[in-house]
Tab-separated table of C-alpha atoms in Angstrom:
chain	number	residue	atom	x	y	z
A	1	MET	CA	-20.347	-168.099	-55.298
A	2	ARG	CA	-22.448	-167.453	-52.273
A	3	HIS	CA	-19.400	-167.799	-50.043
A	4	SER	CA	-17.413	-165.291	-52.128
A	5	LEU	CA	-20.067	-162.653	-51.818
A	6	LEU	CA	-20.279	-163.191	-48.085
A	7	ALA	CA	-16.517	-162.840	-47.732
A	8	ALA	CA	-16.505	-159.671	-49.785
A	9	ALA	CA	-19.279	-158.120	-47.724
A	10	LEU	CA	-17.509	-159.057	-44.520
A	11	GLY	CA	-14.269	-157.473	-45.790
A	12	VAL	CA	-16.034	-154.231	-46.704
A	13	ALA	CA	-17.676	-154.082	-43.296
A	14	MET	CA	-14.418	-154.647	-41.516
A	15	GLY	CA	-12.661	-151.994	-43.632
A	16	THR	CA	-15.382	-149.478	-42.896
A	17	THR	CA	-15.091	-150.210	-39.209
A	18	SER	CA	-11.320	-149.684	-39.369
A	19	LEU	CA	-11.723	-146.346	-41.156
A	20	THR	CA	-14.292	-145.186	-38.655
A	21	ALA	CA	-12.014	-146.126	-35.761
A	22	ALA	CA	-9.072	-144.307	-37.382
A	23	ALA	CA	-11.179	-141.182	-37.918
A	24	ALA	CA	-12.335	-141.255	-34.330
A	25	HIS	CA	-8.752	-141.622	-33.140
A	26	THR	CA	-7.625	-138.614	-35.260
A	27	ARG	CA	-10.484	-136.495	-33.945
A	28	ASP	CA	-9.599	-137.390	-30.370
A	29	GLN	CA	-5.996	-136.358	-30.990
A	30	GLN	CA	-7.068	-133.011	-32.464
A	31	ILE	CA	-9.380	-132.349	-29.554
A	32	ALA	CA	-6.599	-133.214	-27.127
A	33	GLU	CA	-4.242	-130.885	-28.964
A	34	LEU	CA	-6.827	-128.084	-28.949
A	35	ARG	CA	-7.322	-128.624	-25.224
A	36	ASP	CA	-3.577	-128.404	-24.662
A	37	GLN	CA	-3.360	-125.220	-26.745
A	38	LEU	CA	-6.299	-123.699	-24.863
A	39	ALA	CA	-4.693	-124.595	-21.549
A	40	ALA	CA	-1.440	-123.007	-22.699
A	41	MET	CA	-3.265	-119.883	-23.826
A	42	GLN	CA	-5.075	-119.679	-20.496
A	43	ALA	CA	-1.786	-120.041	-18.653
A	44	LYS	CA	-0.257	-117.310	-20.830
A	45	LEU	CA	-3.229	-115.058	-20.207
A	46	VAL	CA	-2.898	-115.544	-16.460
A	47	GLU	CA	0.806	-114.738	-16.704
A	48	LEU	CA	0.085	-111.588	-18.712
A	49	GLU	CA	-2.558	-110.482	-16.227
A	50	GLU	CA	-0.128	-110.991	-13.375
A	51	ARG	CA	2.518	-108.980	-15.219
A	52	ASP	CA	0.008	-106.212	-15.971
A	53	ASP	CA	-1.021	-106.039	-12.325
A	54	ALA	CA	2.614	-105.888	-11.273
A	55	GLN	CA	3.391	-103.180	-13.869
A	56	SER	CA	0.340	-101.193	-12.807
A	57	GLY	CA	1.659	-101.259	-9.273
A	58	VAL	CA	5.045	-100.078	-10.509
A	59	ASN	CA	3.393	-97.329	-12.553
A	60	ILE	CA	1.375	-96.170	-9.581
A	61	ASP	CA	4.448	-96.173	-7.354
A	62	THR	CA	6.413	-94.278	-10.009
A	63	ALA	CA	3.662	-91.717	-10.484
A	64	GLU	CA	3.380	-91.194	-6.745
A	65	ALA	CA	7.163	-90.821	-6.491
A	66	LEU	CA	7.187	-88.292	-9.345
A	67	ASP	CA	4.323	-86.322	-7.779
A	68	LYS	CA	6.152	-86.297	-4.480
A	69	LEU	CA	9.361	-85.180	-6.189
A	70	VAL	CA	7.584	-82.370	-8.037
A	71	ASN	CA	5.687	-81.192	-4.972
A	72	ASN	CA	8.815	-81.182	-2.810
A	73	ALA	CA	11.154	-79.675	-5.435
A	74	PRO	CA	12.021	-75.953	-5.281
A	75	LYS	CA	10.507	-73.660	-7.894
A	76	ILE	CA	13.081	-72.051	-10.186
A	77	GLU	CA	12.222	-68.951	-12.224
A	78	THR	CA	14.518	-67.288	-14.748
A	79	LYS	CA	12.241	-64.642	-16.244
A	80	GLY	CA	14.043	-61.332	-15.886
A	81	GLY	CA	16.497	-62.772	-13.338
A	82	LEU	CA	17.069	-65.810	-11.161
A	83	LYS	CA	14.661	-66.744	-8.365
A	84	VAL	CA	14.435	-69.952	-6.335
A	85	THR	CA	11.509	-70.672	-4.003
A	86	SER	CA	11.163	-73.690	-1.729
A	87	ALA	CA	8.166	-75.991	-2.168
A	88	ASP	CA	6.592	-74.769	1.071
A	89	LYS	CA	7.272	-71.145	0.043
A	90	LYS	CA	8.983	-70.438	3.359
A	91	PHE	CA	12.388	-69.824	1.787
A	92	GLU	CA	13.267	-67.703	-1.187
A	93	VAL	CA	16.365	-66.262	-2.843
A	94	SER	CA	16.757	-64.108	-5.943
A	95	VAL	CA	19.719	-62.623	-7.762
A	96	GLY	CA	19.341	-59.445	-9.801
A	97	GLY	CA	21.295	-56.452	-10.929
A	98	ARG	CA	21.451	-53.345	-13.069
A	99	ILE	CA	23.892	-51.715	-15.473
A	100	HIS	CA	23.510	-48.007	-16.290
A	101	PHE	CA	26.157	-46.870	-18.761
A	102	ASP	CA	26.206	-43.125	-19.473
A	103	ALA	CA	27.854	-40.879	-22.023
A	104	TYR	CA	27.644	-37.097	-21.886
A	105	ALA	CA	28.951	-33.953	-23.529
A	106	PHE	CA	28.640	-30.339	-22.414
A	107	ASP	CA	27.531	-27.173	-24.109
A	108	ARG	CA	30.064	-25.073	-22.181
A	109	ASP	CA	29.533	-21.575	-20.869
A	110	ILE	CA	31.475	-20.241	-17.845
A	111	ALA	CA	32.125	-23.365	-15.784
A	112	ASP	CA	34.892	-25.790	-16.721
A	113	THR	CA	33.419	-29.203	-17.630
A	114	THR	CA	34.629	-32.489	-19.111
A	115	GLY	CA	32.478	-34.747	-21.240
A	116	THR	CA	33.148	-38.460	-20.994
A	117	THR	CA	31.577	-41.862	-20.319
A	118	GLU	CA	31.026	-43.704	-17.053
A	119	PHE	CA	29.138	-46.503	-15.363
A	120	ARG	CA	26.482	-44.617	-13.438
A	121	ARG	CA	25.426	-47.828	-11.727
A	122	ALA	CA	26.740	-51.383	-11.818
A	123	ARG	CA	24.905	-53.324	-9.121
A	124	LEU	CA	24.347	-56.870	-8.001
A	125	THR	CA	21.420	-57.565	-5.706
A	126	LEU	CA	20.777	-60.559	-3.465
A	127	ALA	CA	17.330	-60.728	-1.883
A	128	GLY	CA	14.986	-63.280	-0.389
A	129	LYS	CA	13.308	-64.511	2.770
A	130	ALA	CA	13.783	-67.144	5.439
A	131	TYR	CA	11.695	-68.056	8.496
A	132	GLY	CA	9.357	-65.120	7.907
A	133	TRP	CA	12.168	-62.551	7.548
A	134	GLU	CA	13.042	-60.741	4.344
A	135	TYR	CA	16.562	-59.672	3.476
A	136	LYS	CA	18.303	-57.612	0.815
A	137	LEU	CA	21.968	-56.942	0.091
A	138	GLU	CA	22.982	-54.713	-2.787
A	139	GLN	CA	26.433	-53.593	-3.917
A	140	ASP	CA	27.123	-50.875	-6.475
A	141	PHE	CA	30.568	-51.515	-7.953
A	142	SER	CA	30.518	-48.200	-9.815
A	143	ALA	CA	30.480	-46.337	-6.473
A	144	GLY	CA	33.502	-48.083	-5.000
A	145	SER	CA	34.467	-51.272	-3.239
A	146	ASN	CA	33.407	-52.613	0.144
A	147	LEU	CA	31.237	-50.173	2.134
A	148	ASP	CA	31.591	-47.319	-0.384
A	149	GLY	CA	29.353	-49.140	-2.823
A	150	LEU	CA	26.904	-50.633	-0.324
A	151	ARG	CA	23.312	-49.662	-1.009
A	152	ASP	CA	20.357	-51.538	0.514
A	153	ALA	CA	21.477	-53.891	3.293
A	154	TYR	CA	18.629	-54.749	5.624
A	155	LEU	CA	16.323	-57.252	7.278
A	156	ALA	CA	12.554	-56.796	7.174
A	157	ARG	CA	9.506	-58.476	8.656
A	158	SER	CA	5.757	-58.018	8.359
A	159	ALA	CA	4.100	-57.299	11.705
A	160	LEU	CA	1.352	-55.163	13.265
A	161	GLY	CA	-0.323	-54.680	9.908
A	162	GLY	CA	2.798	-53.254	8.288
A	163	ARG	CA	6.462	-53.918	7.599
A	164	PHE	CA	9.506	-53.244	9.797
A	165	THR	CA	12.897	-52.636	8.168
A	166	ILE	CA	16.205	-52.709	10.051
A	167	GLY	CA	19.577	-51.808	8.551
A	168	HIS	CA	20.781	-49.609	5.688
A	169	PHE	CA	18.003	-48.185	3.498
A	170	LYS	CA	16.403	-44.970	2.228
A	171	PRO	CA	14.466	-42.917	4.814
A	172	TYR	CA	10.776	-42.451	3.954
A	173	ARG	CA	11.007	-39.024	2.318
A	174	ALA	CA	10.801	-37.552	-1.205
A	175	MET	CA	8.691	-39.357	-3.798
A	176	GLU	CA	11.313	-39.274	-6.539
A	177	GLU	CA	13.985	-40.406	-4.078
A	178	LEU	CA	11.982	-43.538	-3.234
A	179	THR	CA	11.453	-44.331	-6.916
A	180	SER	CA	13.854	-47.016	-8.143
A	181	SER	CA	16.704	-45.782	-10.326
A	182	ASN	CA	15.506	-48.320	-12.906
A	183	GLU	CA	12.199	-46.449	-13.190
A	184	LEU	CA	13.228	-42.782	-13.089
A	185	LEU	CA	11.649	-40.505	-15.684
A	186	MET	CA	14.894	-38.594	-16.343
A	187	MET	CA	18.479	-39.803	-16.002
A	188	GLU	CA	18.998	-37.960	-12.691
A	189	ARG	CA	16.700	-37.175	-9.790
A	190	PRO	CA	15.539	-33.575	-9.110
A	191	PHE	CA	16.900	-31.223	-6.404
A	192	ALA	CA	14.260	-32.321	-3.859
A	193	SER	CA	16.116	-35.576	-3.203
A	194	ALA	CA	19.564	-36.922	-2.300
A	195	THR	CA	20.729	-35.420	-5.607
A	196	GLY	CA	20.289	-31.966	-4.063
A	197	LEU	CA	18.524	-31.273	-0.786
A	198	PHE	CA	19.975	-34.353	0.967
A	199	SER	CA	23.251	-34.372	-0.924
A	200	GLY	CA	25.207	-37.542	-0.169
A	201	ARG	CA	22.626	-38.761	2.355
A	202	GLN	CA	20.617	-41.237	0.301
A	203	PHE	CA	20.982	-44.408	2.403
A	204	GLN	CA	21.024	-44.222	6.216
A	205	GLN	CA	21.325	-46.772	9.015
A	206	GLY	CA	18.235	-47.179	11.161
A	207	VAL	CA	14.804	-48.723	11.545
A	208	GLY	CA	11.585	-48.039	9.667
A	209	TYR	CA	7.935	-49.030	9.775
A	210	GLN	CA	5.477	-48.700	6.901
A	211	ARG	CA	1.851	-49.625	6.339
A	212	ALA	CA	0.194	-49.757	2.952
A	213	GLY	CA	-3.211	-50.462	1.477
A	214	ASP	CA	-4.728	-50.418	-1.977
A	215	ASN	CA	-4.545	-46.620	-2.146
A	216	TYR	CA	-2.456	-45.352	0.792
A	217	THR	CA	0.909	-45.608	2.538
A	218	ALA	CA	2.182	-44.343	5.893
A	219	GLY	CA	5.823	-44.737	6.874
A	220	LEU	CA	8.160	-43.544	9.617
A	221	SER	CA	11.933	-44.065	9.846
A	222	VAL	CA	14.452	-43.248	12.567
A	223	PHE	CA	18.123	-43.298	11.621
A	224	ASN	CA	21.699	-42.418	12.431
A	225	LEU	CA	23.334	-39.680	10.338
A	226	ARG	CA	25.754	-42.189	8.919
A	227	GLY	CA	25.992	-43.916	5.598
A	228	ALA	CA	27.679	-47.301	5.440
A	229	ALA	CA	31.111	-45.865	4.592
A	230	ALA	CA	30.884	-42.697	6.711
A	231	SER	CA	32.561	-42.138	10.055
A	232	ARG	CA	30.803	-43.065	13.274
A	233	ASN	CA	28.761	-40.221	14.741
A	234	GLU	CA	25.956	-39.536	17.187
A	235	GLY	CA	23.750	-37.529	14.851
A	236	THR	CA	20.173	-38.732	14.462
A	237	GLY	CA	17.322	-38.230	12.057
A	238	VAL	CA	13.653	-38.974	11.604
A	239	ALA	CA	11.573	-38.924	8.430
A	240	GLY	CA	7.981	-39.788	7.626
A	241	ARG	CA	5.733	-39.884	4.584
A	242	VAL	CA	2.023	-40.410	3.944
A	243	THR	CA	0.327	-40.853	0.578
A	244	PHE	CA	-3.225	-41.237	-0.677
A	245	ALA	CA	-4.555	-42.113	-4.122
A	246	PRO	CA	-8.229	-41.010	-4.360
A	247	ILE	CA	-8.304	-42.350	-7.924
A	248	ASN	CA	-6.561	-45.645	-8.647
A	249	THR	CA	-7.760	-47.841	-11.503
A	250	ASP	CA	-5.956	-49.844	-14.170
A	251	ASP	CA	-5.449	-46.801	-16.421
A	252	ARG	CA	-6.097	-43.777	-14.169
A	253	THR	CA	-4.299	-42.801	-10.939
A	254	LEU	CA	-4.202	-39.577	-8.951
A	255	HIS	CA	-1.654	-39.499	-6.130
A	256	LEU	CA	-1.294	-37.013	-3.257
A	257	GLY	CA	1.258	-37.053	-0.471
A	258	ALA	CA	3.267	-35.209	2.159
A	259	TRP	CA	6.550	-35.872	3.948
A	260	PHE	CA	8.944	-34.402	6.478
A	261	SER	CA	12.554	-34.887	7.519
A	262	ARG	CA	14.570	-33.754	10.526
A	263	GLU	CA	18.321	-34.280	10.754
A	264	ASP	CA	19.948	-33.419	14.090
A	265	ALA	CA	23.732	-33.136	13.962
A	266	ASN	CA	25.685	-34.299	16.989
A	267	LYS	CA	29.155	-35.474	17.945
A	268	GLY	CA	31.133	-36.544	14.888
A	269	SER	CA	28.442	-35.593	12.357
A	270	ALA	CA	29.506	-34.562	8.865
A	271	ASP	CA	28.244	-31.287	7.410
A	272	LEU	CA	24.645	-31.373	6.192
A	273	VAL	CA	24.828	-29.893	2.703
A	274	ALA	CA	22.342	-29.088	-0.054
A	275	SER	CA	24.133	-28.959	-3.401
A	276	SER	CA	22.792	-28.874	-6.961
A	277	SER	CA	24.430	-30.101	-10.173
A	278	TYR	CA	22.277	-27.803	-12.244
A	279	ALA	CA	23.637	-28.878	-15.664
A	280	GLY	CA	23.512	-32.610	-15.211
A	281	ARG	CA	25.720	-35.164	-13.504
A	282	ARG	CA	29.449	-34.373	-13.503
A	283	GLY	CA	28.527	-30.864	-14.550
A	284	PRO	CA	29.043	-27.657	-12.539
A	285	SER	CA	27.663	-27.693	-9.012
A	286	GLN	CA	26.391	-24.952	-6.707
A	287	THR	CA	26.166	-25.280	-2.919
A	288	ILE	CA	22.753	-24.017	-1.852
A	289	ALA	CA	22.980	-24.320	1.948
A	290	THR	CA	25.087	-25.901	4.693
A	291	THR	CA	24.604	-26.781	8.350
A	292	THR	CA	27.953	-27.776	9.813
A	293	GLY	CA	28.124	-30.973	11.807
A	294	ALA	CA	30.112	-29.221	14.536
A	295	SER	CA	27.285	-26.720	15.065
A	296	ARG	CA	24.982	-29.488	16.326
A	297	ASN	CA	22.103	-27.748	14.586
A	298	THR	CA	19.236	-29.290	12.614
A	299	VAL	CA	17.954	-29.410	9.059
A	300	ASP	CA	14.140	-29.505	8.935
A	301	VAL	CA	12.151	-30.146	5.750
A	302	TYR	CA	8.404	-30.208	5.083
A	303	ALA	CA	7.094	-31.130	1.655
A	304	VAL	CA	4.012	-31.961	-0.404
A	305	GLU	CA	3.725	-34.032	-3.571
A	306	ALA	CA	1.238	-34.772	-6.334
A	307	ALA	CA	1.335	-37.100	-9.308
A	308	GLY	CA	-0.968	-38.734	-11.790
A	309	SER	CA	-1.030	-41.226	-14.625
A	310	PHE	CA	-3.949	-41.015	-17.045
A	311	GLY	CA	-3.635	-43.326	-20.023
A	312	PRO	CA	-0.439	-42.373	-21.877
A	313	ALA	CA	0.051	-39.096	-19.940
A	314	PHE	CA	1.980	-38.732	-16.670
A	315	PHE	CA	2.906	-35.867	-14.341
A	316	GLN	CA	4.676	-35.540	-10.987
A	317	ALA	CA	5.607	-32.600	-8.751
A	318	GLU	CA	7.078	-31.949	-5.308
A	319	TYR	CA	7.566	-28.779	-3.259
A	320	ALA	CA	9.880	-28.758	-0.212
A	321	ASP	CA	10.522	-26.013	2.339
A	322	ALA	CA	13.710	-26.512	4.371
A	323	THR	CA	15.429	-24.742	7.250
A	324	PHE	CA	19.196	-25.146	7.678
A	325	GLY	CA	20.126	-24.257	11.239
A	326	GLN	CA	23.136	-22.010	11.888
A	327	PRO	CA	25.285	-21.784	15.047
A	328	GLY	CA	24.996	-18.013	15.098
A	329	GLY	CA	22.737	-15.653	13.201
A	330	ARG	CA	19.706	-16.316	11.092
A	331	ASP	CA	18.859	-19.835	9.926
A	332	GLN	CA	18.893	-20.392	6.155
A	333	ASP	CA	15.556	-20.905	4.401
A	334	VAL	CA	15.662	-23.106	1.316
A	335	THR	CA	12.850	-23.952	-1.070
A	336	THR	CA	13.014	-26.410	-3.919
A	337	TYR	CA	10.427	-27.730	-6.327
A	338	TYR	CA	10.098	-29.521	-9.630
A	339	VAL	CA	7.410	-30.364	-12.142
A	340	GLN	CA	7.925	-33.208	-14.585
A	341	GLY	CA	5.822	-35.146	-17.038
A	342	SER	CA	5.792	-37.506	-19.969
A	343	LEU	CA	3.693	-38.742	-22.859
A	344	MET	CA	3.785	-42.289	-24.238
A	345	LEU	CA	3.702	-42.081	-28.034
A	346	ASN	CA	2.697	-45.588	-29.105
A	347	GLY	CA	0.847	-47.136	-26.187
A	348	GLY	CA	1.924	-47.865	-22.665
A	349	HIS	CA	0.910	-46.561	-19.255
A	350	LYS	CA	2.862	-45.854	-16.075
A	351	ALA	CA	1.428	-48.162	-13.433
A	352	TYR	CA	1.098	-47.179	-9.780
A	353	LYS	CA	2.801	-49.065	-6.933
A	354	PRO	CA	0.399	-48.759	-3.979
A	355	ALA	CA	2.790	-50.575	-1.620
A	356	THR	CA	5.363	-47.763	-1.878
A	357	GLY	CA	3.365	-44.840	-3.280
A	358	VAL	CA	5.481	-44.340	-6.426
A	359	PHE	CA	5.091	-44.975	-10.159
A	360	ALA	CA	6.731	-47.707	-12.223
A	361	SER	CA	7.945	-47.830	-15.798
A	362	PRO	CA	5.355	-48.816	-18.410
A	363	LYS	CA	4.934	-52.506	-19.169
A	364	VAL	CA	6.585	-53.484	-22.439
A	365	ALA	CA	4.978	-56.361	-24.343
A	366	ASP	CA	5.649	-57.304	-27.973
A	367	LYS	CA	6.842	-53.919	-29.212
A	368	GLY	CA	9.097	-51.138	-28.031
A	369	LEU	CA	7.612	-48.050	-26.387
A	370	TRP	CA	8.576	-44.412	-26.968
A	371	GLU	CA	8.175	-41.726	-24.301
A	372	LEU	CA	8.736	-37.956	-24.446
A	373	THR	CA	9.812	-36.424	-21.119
A	374	ALA	CA	10.318	-32.963	-19.622
A	375	ARG	CA	11.129	-31.357	-16.261
A	376	TYR	CA	11.630	-27.949	-14.684
A	377	ASP	CA	13.704	-27.956	-11.478
A	378	ASN	CA	14.461	-25.097	-9.076
A	379	ALA	CA	16.307	-24.625	-5.779
A	380	GLU	CA	16.721	-21.360	-3.882
A	381	ASN	CA	18.337	-20.208	-0.633
A	382	GLU	CA	16.198	-17.193	0.151
A	383	THR	CA	18.455	-16.129	3.012
A	384	LEU	CA	21.672	-15.993	0.976
A	385	ASN	CA	19.980	-15.168	-2.334
A	386	ARG	CA	21.306	-18.271	-4.091
A	387	GLU	CA	19.243	-19.804	-6.867
A	388	VAL	CA	19.755	-22.427	-9.570
A	389	SER	CA	17.340	-23.956	-12.036
A	390	SER	CA	17.288	-26.500	-14.846
A	391	TRP	CA	15.218	-27.242	-17.908
A	392	LEU	CA	15.318	-30.849	-19.067
A	393	MET	CA	13.956	-32.470	-22.212
A	394	GLY	CA	14.287	-36.114	-23.082
A	395	VAL	CA	13.125	-39.251	-24.831
A	396	ASN	CA	13.003	-42.814	-23.502
A	397	TYR	CA	12.899	-45.932	-25.652
A	398	TYR	CA	11.820	-49.118	-23.856
A	399	VAL	CA	13.096	-51.985	-26.008
A	400	ASN	CA	11.792	-54.741	-23.718
A	401	PRO	CA	11.111	-55.153	-19.970
A	402	ASN	CA	14.872	-55.236	-19.249
A	403	LEU	CA	16.438	-52.810	-21.714
A	404	ARG	CA	15.930	-49.046	-22.037
A	405	PHE	CA	17.729	-46.188	-23.787
A	406	MET	CA	17.478	-42.625	-22.414
A	407	LEU	CA	18.457	-39.324	-24.046
A	408	ASN	CA	18.406	-36.089	-22.000
A	409	TYR	CA	19.271	-32.489	-22.673
A	410	THR	CA	19.711	-30.279	-19.593
A	411	LYS	CA	20.018	-26.492	-19.674
A	412	GLY	CA	21.254	-25.147	-16.352
A	413	ASP	CA	20.985	-21.632	-14.979
A	414	ASN	CA	23.091	-20.512	-12.011
A	415	GLU	CA	21.921	-17.122	-10.748
A	416	VAL	CA	24.962	-16.923	-8.461
A	417	THR	CA	27.648	-17.112	-11.155
A	418	GLY	CA	25.659	-16.416	-14.304
A	419	ASP	CA	26.653	-19.797	-15.766
A	420	ARG	CA	24.323	-21.293	-18.419
A	421	THR	CA	25.989	-24.653	-19.101
A	422	GLY	CA	24.054	-27.327	-20.986
A	423	GLN	CA	24.518	-31.091	-21.156
A	424	TYR	CA	23.683	-33.850	-23.662
A	425	ALA	CA	23.454	-37.254	-21.982
A	426	LEU	CA	22.742	-40.783	-23.224
A	427	ARG	CA	22.126	-43.859	-21.083
A	428	THR	CA	22.040	-47.548	-21.918
A	429	GLN	CA	20.169	-49.255	-19.101
A	430	PHE	CA	19.784	-52.977	-18.510
A	431	ALA	CA	18.198	-54.439	-15.373
A	432	TRP	CA	17.341	-57.998	-14.378
């Protein structure tokens, strides 16, 4: 019995030892497996870190490449037109244009007139700069092909505190003449411009220099008496203009100015004529004065100007005194003046352009602007007792910065013939 108990106790002890050994072996296996898993996780973590570092390098390289691409890419603008500027701003090109489509009918009196429609202007403009030089080339297809329709065609460069212009451009004379056709108050310019006093002599070939500050301009131009499409000649001209704005704030501007022009006919020069379409474009016309090119005489003009924009109200006036030389007998004395103004009805203000000494159209934001306009225009040859005048009334509707509608009524008065023709005119104007 004693031996049986001893054997049983020995068996239990041996079994317990076996279980303990098995448990220890299982634990060792689990620990080994955990160590292997931890090692694998550490290896994976190292791999992920290496990938992240590599990707970060790629991201940095990509970002730097994108920054470089953006900084070196040209700037392209399409607001109101097309303009491309190089990254270093040394090169620039823009494409613009304007379409002025007119319709008119006449209130007939004595003169024979025909109401119809026409493209008053249909222009494409290429402008820009390169290597410090500016350039502009503009063609008006409504005026003819090739040189007949050439308008501005020049090179320009800033130097000596101002700007030099070489080529085909407007001489520095007559405030309303220097105002862009896109920003005219009425559909046609007054007599004291290339619409009358300098009939057919709007753009001339020559060189000009102009300086401008915040409230002044001073310009001088020397030119040949030849437009782009005219015959070669040896006539010359000189014109200069100075302006000063003693008041010039965001909503109040007072402008004063003076200008002169001298045209000296010479070999091959065309006649220098002052002619007035006193009842609107394509209406009856009256020749006011003429200096023949063959006479080799001069046309001399001295003028003063004043204008102002105060809130919604605007006014502008010019007075010019001209002498048309004659080969024999007394020279012809011609005076012309106009007074015009407008009132914005629902906001808006005509801003001043100090660089050129003229006024711009009002800025149009989120609503259309309405403007009432009026002008009185007069031209007289005191020597020959020839006089014409015009009353104009109108309304402008600015739909947006590019589109405008204009309605004018002109009542002409020709003291020479007694004609009192009137004209109704409507313009659809789009510029970009």
